[in-house]
């Protein structure tokens, strides 16, 4: 089995201006440095809003920080008359390494369906940006279909019809757990992540499935992260609210400390 480096992702959503973003990343980097954080065992990635990306890129570059940079969305198009969209070309120029695709808030408020998510995943692959494909069931779907059916279906749909699959990450985020304080149990999270991996192996081969990082997201905090990450099936976490606090987010990144207790 491939050793998968833990992936600790902070989705800032529509919070923080560029100055607040700089302050947060500085504090995060200092806190992790003080704690002698080993980035080779747990990668730390921030996903600021578009207007902060250039500032965070400059900070990371100037201070040689090991924190990595992601974006919250990507256009399916590469250029042209698409007002308000941001292309993979422009993101790549800003050293963006990862992009969230199909977050439940995009699916819900911007009507992004599986076809849009697939097209955006293709755009990320075209530009050498790693898609973090977000999947998860609503409370109603949990009632009617259980926890795994929808996330597995959404993940496979995003990965369909690509000439070659680049590296990608999948984030299992039950919609009912996002920003609510409710969490899936570690057992359910591990079981859904495992089913996603099995489905990827069936469709795309064991080697791809084995190296793909599959995350849990939904009301993760420093106090509950270790429960999710003790499973070999969960390779990291996607964090919303708690990523806006440098101390809390660095506590999440240092989950291994809790596992050792
Ligand atoms: C998210 O936005 O992906 C998320 C999981 O949010 P929160 O951690 O606030 O539930």
mmCIF file of N, CA and C in Angstrom, residues 7-13 25 43-54 56-57 60 67-74 91 94-100 129-130 132:
data_model
loop_
_atom_site.group_PDB
_atom_site.id
_atom_site.type_symbol
_atom_site.label_atom_id
_atom_site.label_comp_id
_atom_site.label_asym_id
_atom_site.label_seq_id
_atom_site.Cartn_x
_atom_site.Cartn_y
_atom_site.Cartn_z
ATOM 1 N N UNK A 7 -3.616 15.128 4.329
ATOM 2 C CA UNK A 7 -3.974 16.362 3.615
ATOM 3 C C UNK A 7 -4.907 17.160 4.529
ATOM 4 N N UNK A 8 -4.425 18.295 4.994
ATOM 5 C CA UNK A 8 -5.209 19.112 5.922
ATOM 6 C C UNK A 8 -5.565 20.406 5.182
ATOM 7 N N UNK A 9 -6.837 20.556 4.838
ATOM 8 C CA UNK A 9 -7.257 21.637 3.949
ATOM 9 C C UNK A 9 -8.171 22.617 4.672
ATOM 10 N N UNK A 10 -7.917 23.891 4.500
ATOM 11 C CA UNK A 10 -8.744 24.930 5.111
ATOM 12 C C UNK A 10 -9.486 25.732 4.057
ATOM 13 N N UNK A 11 -10.813 25.551 4.020
ATOM 14 C CA UNK A 11 -11.658 26.279 3.064
ATOM 15 C C UNK A 11 -12.196 27.530 3.759
ATOM 16 N N UNK A 12 -11.660 28.679 3.360
ATOM 17 C CA UNK A 12 -12.063 29.932 4.027
ATOM 18 C C UNK A 12 -13.452 30.397 3.573
ATOM 19 N N UNK A 13 -13.961 29.823 2.527
ATOM 20 C CA UNK A 13 -15.246 30.255 1.937
ATOM 21 C C UNK A 13 -15.200 31.777 1.671
ATOM 22 N N UNK A 25 -2.357 33.427 7.630
ATOM 23 C CA UNK A 25 -1.337 32.485 7.152
ATOM 24 C C UNK A 25 -0.023 32.701 7.912
ATOM 25 N N UNK A 43 0.438 17.557 4.997
ATOM 26 C CA UNK A 43 0.441 18.747 4.141
ATOM 27 C C UNK A 43 -0.668 19.703 4.612
ATOM 28 N N UNK A 44 -0.362 20.995 4.595
ATOM 29 C CA UNK A 44 -1.346 21.988 5.050
ATOM 30 C C UNK A 44 -1.656 22.925 3.879
ATOM 31 N N UNK A 45 -2.920 22.993 3.507
ATOM 32 C CA UNK A 45 -3.310 23.760 2.312
ATOM 33 C C UNK A 45 -4.413 24.744 2.672
ATOM 34 N N UNK A 46 -4.247 26.013 2.269
ATOM 35 C CA UNK A 46 -5.320 26.985 2.491
ATOM 36 C C UNK A 46 -6.012 27.298 1.165
ATOM 37 N N UNK A 47 -7.320 27.525 1.255
ATOM 38 C CA UNK A 47 -8.145 27.839 0.085
ATOM 39 C C UNK A 47 -8.800 29.203 0.313
ATOM 40 N N UNK A 48 -8.072 30.304 0.045
ATOM 41 C CA UNK A 48 -8.641 31.648 0.224
ATOM 42 C C UNK A 48 -9.602 31.985 -0.914
ATOM 43 N N UNK A 49 -10.351 33.079 -0.735
ATOM 44 C CA UNK A 49 -11.147 33.614 -1.841
ATOM 45 C C UNK A 49 -10.220 34.156 -2.926
ATOM 46 N N UNK A 50 -10.757 34.358 -4.129
ATOM 47 C CA UNK A 50 -9.930 34.764 -5.270
ATOM 48 C C UNK A 50 -9.142 36.054 -5.017
ATOM 49 N N UNK A 51 -9.765 37.022 -4.304
ATOM 50 C CA UNK A 51 -9.092 38.311 -4.161
ATOM 51 C C UNK A 51 -7.896 38.238 -3.221
ATOM 52 N N UNK A 52 -7.741 37.143 -2.502
ATOM 53 C CA UNK A 52 -6.604 37.008 -1.582
ATOM 54 C C UNK A 52 -5.487 36.136 -2.142
ATOM 55 N N UNK A 53 -5.740 35.461 -3.234
ATOM 56 C CA UNK A 53 -4.776 34.453 -3.688
ATOM 57 C C UNK A 53 -3.407 35.057 -3.999
ATOM 58 N N UNK A 54 -3.400 36.197 -4.717
ATOM 59 C CA UNK A 54 -2.117 36.797 -5.096
ATOM 60 C C UNK A 54 -1.311 37.190 -3.842
ATOM 61 N N UNK A 56 -1.500 35.892 -0.799
ATOM 62 C CA UNK A 56 -1.024 34.706 -0.072
ATOM 63 C C UNK A 56 0.123 34.060 -0.853
ATOM 64 N N UNK A 57 0.008 34.062 -2.168
ATOM 65 C CA UNK A 57 1.093 33.505 -2.983
ATOM 66 C C UNK A 57 2.395 34.268 -2.723
ATOM 67 N N UNK A 60 3.794 33.360 0.742
ATOM 68 C CA UNK A 60 4.382 32.015 0.763
ATOM 69 C C UNK A 60 5.744 32.028 0.079
ATOM 70 N N UNK A 67 3.300 26.095 3.762
ATOM 71 C CA UNK A 67 1.849 26.048 3.566
ATOM 72 C C UNK A 67 1.586 26.101 2.067
ATOM 73 N N UNK A 68 0.626 25.306 1.575
ATOM 74 C CA UNK A 68 0.338 25.256 0.139
ATOM 75 C C UNK A 68 -0.940 26.035 -0.167
ATOM 76 N N UNK A 69 -1.097 26.348 -1.472
ATOM 77 C CA UNK A 69 -2.171 27.253 -1.885
ATOM 78 C C UNK A 69 -3.201 26.544 -2.771
ATOM 79 N N UNK A 70 -4.470 26.764 -2.448
ATOM 80 C CA UNK A 70 -5.548 26.236 -3.275
ATOM 81 C C UNK A 70 -6.549 27.338 -3.614
ATOM 82 N N UNK A 71 -7.461 27.044 -4.541
ATOM 83 C CA UNK A 71 -8.543 27.973 -4.895
ATOM 84 C C UNK A 71 -9.872 27.271 -4.626
ATOM 85 N N UNK A 72 -10.924 28.071 -4.514
ATOM 86 C CA UNK A 72 -12.231 27.494 -4.146
ATOM 87 C C UNK A 72 -13.077 27.094 -5.351
ATOM 88 N N UNK A 73 -12.616 27.494 -6.547
ATOM 89 C CA UNK A 73 -13.401 27.188 -7.749
ATOM 90 C C UNK A 73 -12.497 27.398 -8.966
ATOM 91 N N UNK A 74 -12.906 26.862 -10.092
ATOM 92 C CA UNK A 74 -12.184 27.035 -11.360
ATOM 93 C C UNK A 74 -13.241 27.057 -12.460
ATOM 94 N N UNK A 91 -5.097 30.746 -12.522
ATOM 95 C CA UNK A 91 -4.785 30.144 -11.212
ATOM 96 C C UNK A 91 -3.389 29.530 -11.217
ATOM 97 N N UNK A 94 -0.610 31.794 -10.617
ATOM 98 C CA UNK A 94 -0.473 32.237 -9.215
ATOM 99 C C UNK A 94 -0.006 31.080 -8.316
ATOM 100 N N UNK A 95 0.534 30.052 -8.933
ATOM 101 C CA UNK A 95 1.072 28.889 -8.184
ATOM 102 C C UNK A 95 0.007 28.157 -7.376
ATOM 103 N N UNK A 96 -1.232 28.251 -7.833
ATOM 104 C CA UNK A 96 -2.287 27.481 -7.165
ATOM 105 C C UNK A 96 -2.075 26.000 -7.490
ATOM 106 N N UNK A 97 -2.018 25.174 -6.457
ATOM 107 C CA UNK A 97 -1.734 23.751 -6.669
ATOM 108 C C UNK A 97 -2.983 22.883 -6.604
ATOM 109 N N UNK A 98 -3.990 23.368 -5.873
ATOM 110 C CA UNK A 98 -5.208 22.567 -5.658
ATOM 111 C C UNK A 98 -6.431 23.433 -5.922
ATOM 112 N N UNK A 99 -7.530 22.795 -6.287
ATOM 113 C CA UNK A 99 -8.780 23.550 -6.418
ATOM 114 C C UNK A 99 -9.956 22.699 -5.919
ATOM 115 N N UNK A 100 -10.821 23.329 -5.110
ATOM 116 C CA UNK A 100 -12.041 22.654 -4.675
ATOM 117 C C UNK A 100 -13.007 22.611 -5.853
ATOM 118 N N UNK A 129 -3.516 21.399 -12.154
ATOM 119 C CA UNK A 129 -3.958 21.747 -10.797
ATOM 120 C C UNK A 129 -4.707 20.519 -10.261
ATOM 121 N N UNK A 130 -4.448 20.166 -9.021
ATOM 122 C CA UNK A 130 -5.059 18.941 -8.478
ATOM 123 C C UNK A 130 -6.482 19.235 -7.995
ATOM 124 N N UNK A 132 -9.768 18.863 -5.899
ATOM 125 C CA UNK A 132 -10.260 18.260 -4.647
ATOM 126 C C UNK A 132 -11.768 18.144 -4.854
#
